[in-house]
Amino acid sequence: SQQGEEDPQALSIQEGENATMNCSYKTSINNLQWYRQNSGRGLVHLILIRSNEREKHSGRLRVTLDTSKKSSSLLITASRAADTASYFCATSGNTPLVFGKGTRLSVIA
Amino acid sequence: DGGITQSPKYLFRKEGQNVTLSCEQNLNHDAMYWYRQDPGQGLRLIYYSQIVNDFQKGDIAEGYSVSREKKESFPLTVTSAQKNPTAFYLCASSGTGGDYGYTFGSGTRLTVV
């Protein structure tokens, strides 16, 4: 069962712009995580936000969580061509992580 | 360097064959997981194990089997009962009892020929 749903499915921006991806989920969670996947590679953990947190930062990444709306957003500031990848949200409850289908981000130099 | 290693990177299976995908970690993680990724489908959980000699079925376990005889190893066998095995298989590991991110291997791409 896939709980997280990312929006948009694909996003294309110019280098230097900000990229925002959204994730909605259906049931209560312990935490929500964001991962990055370059084409044909494994996933890399980016950031984890707990259910009692509202915002978290890591470098150029900013994640927000609204448990009342069951939604999260990932903001990548000052994007670079190297940020081109697929980004997945994953929710953690009483089972292993449940992943969404991802957002494909293309950053054009 | 600590990490998680999947092998082989590419695997070809003939109809009716069983094949085994290897996953080894040296992170001292208790939990290990197998996910399947199809184009545009995201990741779906096949099996997971939270402790040696124990494992649970995920959402799409039919046609797959696993073992967890050692903490470091969690091999996945794709049996002939799996009718559509062509996919990208990802192994991951994590700590347990708290909020942990997963560490993923680089994946095995399985193709039926």
Tab-separated table of C-alpha atoms in Angstrom:
chain	number	residue	atom	x	y	z
A	1	SER	CA	0.000	0.000	0.000
A	2	GLN	CA	1.379	3.415	-0.937
A	3	GLN	CA	0.506	6.076	1.555
A	4	GLY	CA	2.566	9.056	0.429
A	5	GLU	CA	1.586	10.849	-2.746
A	6	GLU	CA	3.981	13.416	-4.118
A	7	ASP	CA	2.946	16.430	-6.132
A	8	PRO	CA	3.884	17.380	-8.775
A	9	GLN	CA	4.920	14.180	-10.557
A	10	ALA	CA	7.533	16.129	-12.507
A	11	LEU	CA	9.103	19.552	-12.082
A	12	SER	CA	11.506	21.422	-14.344
A	13	ILE	CA	13.255	24.595	-13.174
A	14	GLN	CA	16.246	26.761	-14.004
A	15	GLU	CA	19.435	26.565	-11.985
A	16	GLY	CA	19.317	28.979	-9.057
A	17	GLU	CA	15.539	28.769	-8.640
A	18	ASN	CA	13.827	27.125	-5.676
A	19	ALA	CA	12.073	23.777	-6.035
A	20	THR	CA	9.080	22.813	-3.909
A	21	MET	CA	7.654	19.304	-3.731
A	22	ASN	CA	4.634	18.255	-1.729
A	23	CYS	CA	3.605	14.999	-0.098
A	24	SER	CA	0.223	13.972	1.237
A	25	TYR	CA	-0.488	10.887	3.313
A	26	LYS	CA	-3.503	9.148	4.796
A	27	THR	CA	-2.903	7.688	8.244
A	28	SER	CA	-1.161	8.784	11.439
A	29	ILE	CA	2.622	8.670	11.398
A	30	ASN	CA	5.616	8.625	13.739
A	31	ASN	CA	7.818	10.477	11.304
A	32	LEU	CA	8.075	11.441	7.656
A	33	GLN	CA	11.265	11.138	5.627
A	34	TRP	CA	12.496	12.426	2.281
A	35	TYR	CA	14.831	10.505	0.002
A	36	ARG	CA	16.613	11.264	-3.236
A	37	GLN	CA	17.290	8.819	-6.077
A	38	ASN	CA	19.536	9.434	-9.019
A	39	SER	CA	18.635	7.485	-12.134
A	40	GLY	CA	19.358	3.772	-11.767
A	41	ARG	CA	20.781	4.132	-8.273
A	42	GLY	CA	19.703	3.446	-4.711
A	43	LEU	CA	17.874	5.948	-2.528
A	44	VAL	CA	19.714	8.375	-0.278
A	45	HIS	CA	18.177	9.576	2.978
A	46	LEU	CA	17.894	13.378	3.058
A	47	ILE	CA	15.956	14.379	6.135
A	48	LEU	CA	13.592	13.027	8.804
A	49	ILE	CA	10.917	15.083	10.547
A	50	ARG	CA	9.111	13.716	13.578
A	51	SER	CA	5.345	13.997	14.000
A	52	ASN	CA	5.735	16.578	16.784
A	53	GLU	CA	7.966	18.820	14.639
A	54	ARG	CA	6.699	21.441	12.187
A	55	GLU	CA	9.819	22.475	10.311
A	56	LYS	CA	13.353	21.242	9.844
A	57	HIS	CA	16.373	22.485	7.911
A	58	SER	CA	19.420	20.772	6.520
A	59	GLY	CA	21.726	22.827	4.310
A	60	ARG	CA	19.657	23.968	1.300
A	61	LEU	CA	16.750	21.720	2.315
A	62	ARG	CA	13.718	22.852	4.274
A	63	VAL	CA	10.985	20.416	5.250
A	64	THR	CA	7.637	21.272	6.777
A	65	LEU	CA	5.053	18.953	8.265
A	66	ASP	CA	1.378	19.663	8.911
A	67	THR	CA	-0.130	16.665	10.673
A	68	SER	CA	-3.591	18.240	10.737
A	69	LYS	CA	-3.589	18.306	6.935
A	70	LYS	CA	-1.496	15.133	6.644
A	71	SER	CA	0.941	16.869	4.342
A	72	SER	CA	4.612	17.751	4.041
A	73	SER	CA	6.690	19.854	1.715
A	74	LEU	CA	10.331	19.744	0.680
A	75	LEU	CA	11.950	22.985	-0.461
A	76	ILE	CA	15.329	22.960	-2.181
A	77	THR	CA	16.746	26.467	-2.353
A	78	ALA	CA	19.164	27.790	-4.983
A	79	SER	CA	18.925	24.596	-7.018
A	80	ARG	CA	21.859	23.209	-8.953
A	81	ALA	CA	22.068	20.917	-11.963
A	82	ALA	CA	23.343	18.217	-9.600
A	83	ASP	CA	19.982	18.307	-7.764
A	84	THR	CA	18.395	16.635	-10.791
A	85	ALA	CA	16.917	13.403	-9.401
A	86	SER	CA	13.700	11.812	-8.176
A	87	TYR	CA	12.556	12.719	-4.683
A	88	PHE	CA	10.407	10.449	-2.539
A	89	CYS	CA	8.569	10.989	0.692
A	90	ALA	CA	8.173	8.019	3.025
A	91	THR	CA	6.009	7.668	6.092
A	92	SER	CA	6.823	5.685	9.208
A	93	GLY	CA	4.129	4.283	11.448
A	94	ASN	CA	4.010	0.804	12.961
A	95	THR	CA	5.248	-0.792	9.742
A	96	PRO	CA	8.312	-0.332	7.542
A	97	LEU	CA	8.542	2.856	5.509
A	98	VAL	CA	5.818	3.360	2.935
A	99	PHE	CA	6.987	5.318	-0.102
A	100	GLY	CA	5.169	7.530	-2.550
A	101	LYS	CA	5.716	7.463	-6.296
A	102	GLY	CA	8.113	10.377	-6.278
A	103	THR	CA	8.656	13.729	-7.963
A	104	ARG	CA	11.121	13.890	-10.878
A	105	LEU	CA	13.070	17.124	-10.620
A	106	SER	CA	15.038	18.465	-13.562
A	107	VAL	CA	17.307	21.449	-12.969
A	108	ILE	CA	18.395	23.084	-16.201
A	109	ALA	CA	21.771	24.811	-16.265
B	1	ASP	CA	33.525	2.358	5.133
B	2	GLY	CA	30.192	1.157	6.482
B	3	GLY	CA	27.533	0.446	3.940
B	4	ILE	CA	25.176	-1.945	2.263
B	5	THR	CA	26.165	-3.969	-0.780
B	6	GLN	CA	23.858	-5.542	-3.316
B	7	SER	CA	25.000	-8.001	-5.957
B	8	PRO	CA	24.861	-8.548	-8.793
B	9	LYS	CA	24.081	-5.158	-10.319
B	10	TYR	CA	22.388	-6.787	-13.321
B	11	LEU	CA	20.780	-10.222	-13.429
B	12	PHE	CA	19.057	-12.099	-16.198
B	13	ARG	CA	16.617	-14.912	-15.491
B	14	LYS	CA	15.171	-17.454	-17.806
B	15	GLU	CA	11.555	-18.489	-17.498
B	16	GLY	CA	11.092	-21.063	-14.736
B	17	GLN	CA	14.357	-20.310	-12.960
B	18	ASN	CA	14.852	-19.270	-9.369
B	19	VAL	CA	17.443	-16.548	-8.791
B	20	THR	CA	18.912	-15.152	-5.582
B	21	LEU	CA	19.817	-11.515	-4.998
B	22	SER	CA	22.454	-10.803	-2.396
B	23	CYS	CA	22.321	-8.053	0.236
B	24	GLU	CA	25.069	-7.552	2.831
B	25	GLN	CA	25.495	-4.735	5.374
B	26	ASN	CA	28.275	-3.864	7.807
B	27	LEU	CA	26.376	-1.119	9.619
B	28	ASN	CA	25.403	-3.353	12.539
B	29	HIS	CA	21.761	-2.645	11.739
B	30	ASP	CA	19.138	-4.990	13.174
B	31	ALA	CA	16.495	-4.394	10.492
B	32	MET	CA	16.730	-5.148	6.801
B	33	TYR	CA	14.224	-4.703	3.987
B	34	TRP	CA	13.586	-5.619	0.355
B	35	TYR	CA	11.680	-3.293	-1.947
B	36	ARG	CA	10.721	-3.611	-5.571
B	37	GLN	CA	10.639	-0.591	-7.862
B	38	ASP	CA	8.810	-0.522	-11.181
B	39	PRO	CA	8.796	2.526	-13.489
B	40	GLY	CA	6.383	5.126	-12.170
B	41	GLN	CA	5.300	2.889	-9.277
B	42	GLY	CA	7.529	4.005	-6.451
B	43	LEU	CA	8.800	1.383	-3.999
B	44	ARG	CA	6.764	-1.564	-2.780
B	45	LEU	CA	7.760	-3.674	0.214
B	46	ILE	CA	8.462	-7.365	-0.422
B	47	TYR	CA	9.837	-8.678	2.894
B	48	TYR	CA	11.460	-7.285	5.996
B	49	SER	CA	13.351	-8.604	9.008
B	50	GLN	CA	13.819	-6.890	12.347
B	51	ILE	CA	15.975	-9.550	13.942
B	52	VAL	CA	18.019	-12.587	12.971
B	53	ASN	CA	15.986	-15.728	12.192
B	54	ASP	CA	12.752	-13.748	11.858
B	55	PHE	CA	11.114	-12.018	8.915
B	56	GLN	CA	7.674	-10.780	7.832
B	57	LYS	CA	5.867	-10.498	4.531
B	58	GLY	CA	5.366	-7.110	2.985
B	59	ASP	CA	2.723	-5.991	0.510
B	60	ILE	CA	3.918	-8.084	-2.451
B	61	ALA	CA	5.585	-11.195	-0.972
B	62	GLU	CA	4.021	-13.748	-3.332
B	63	GLY	CA	6.650	-15.422	-5.511
B	64	TYR	CA	9.540	-14.334	-3.287
B	65	SER	CA	11.369	-15.904	-0.335
B	66	VAL	CA	14.017	-14.666	2.097
B	67	SER	CA	16.228	-15.874	4.918
B	68	ARG	CA	17.965	-14.075	7.764
B	69	GLU	CA	20.539	-16.479	9.182
B	70	LYS	CA	23.078	-13.749	9.896
B	71	LYS	CA	22.644	-10.158	11.008
B	72	GLU	CA	24.703	-8.926	8.074
B	73	SER	CA	22.898	-10.796	5.305
B	74	PHE	CA	19.345	-10.812	3.910
B	75	PRO	CA	19.220	-12.629	0.545
B	76	LEU	CA	16.099	-12.517	-1.621
B	77	THR	CA	15.100	-15.408	-3.874
B	78	VAL	CA	12.836	-14.676	-6.810
B	79	THR	CA	11.063	-17.935	-7.536
B	80	SER	CA	9.457	-19.201	-10.717
B	81	ALA	CA	6.102	-18.460	-9.071
B	82	GLN	CA	6.739	-14.733	-9.505
B	83	LYS	CA	5.055	-14.089	-12.847
B	84	ASN	CA	6.417	-10.634	-13.548
B	85	PRO	CA	9.840	-10.400	-11.917
B	86	THR	CA	11.424	-7.833	-14.227
B	87	ALA	CA	12.092	-4.845	-11.941
B	88	PHE	CA	14.676	-2.929	-9.941
B	89	TYR	CA	15.228	-4.490	-6.492
B	90	LEU	CA	16.436	-2.414	-3.577
B	91	CYS	CA	17.720	-3.635	-0.238
B	92	ALA	CA	17.856	-1.360	2.811
B	93	SER	CA	18.803	-1.515	6.478
B	94	SER	CA	18.109	0.540	9.567
B	95	GLY	CA	18.308	0.651	13.309
B	96	THR	CA	15.259	-0.254	15.395
B	97	GLY	CA	13.476	1.185	18.422
B	98	GLY	CA	13.541	4.815	17.371
B	99	ASP	CA	13.369	7.244	14.467
B	100	TYR	CA	15.861	6.060	11.888
B	101	GLY	CA	16.410	6.679	8.233
B	102	TYR	CA	17.123	3.781	5.941
B	103	THR	CA	20.417	3.100	4.222
B	104	PHE	CA	19.911	1.675	0.742
B	105	GLY	CA	22.090	-0.453	-1.484
B	106	SER	CA	22.666	0.477	-5.115
B	107	GLY	CA	20.108	-2.023	-6.394
B	108	THR	CA	19.879	-5.072	-8.648
B	109	ARG	CA	18.138	-4.834	-12.003
B	110	LEU	CA	16.508	-8.166	-12.819
B	111	THR	CA	15.358	-8.946	-16.339
B	112	VAL	CA	13.523	-12.029	-17.549
B	113	VAL	CA	14.801	-13.269	-20.905
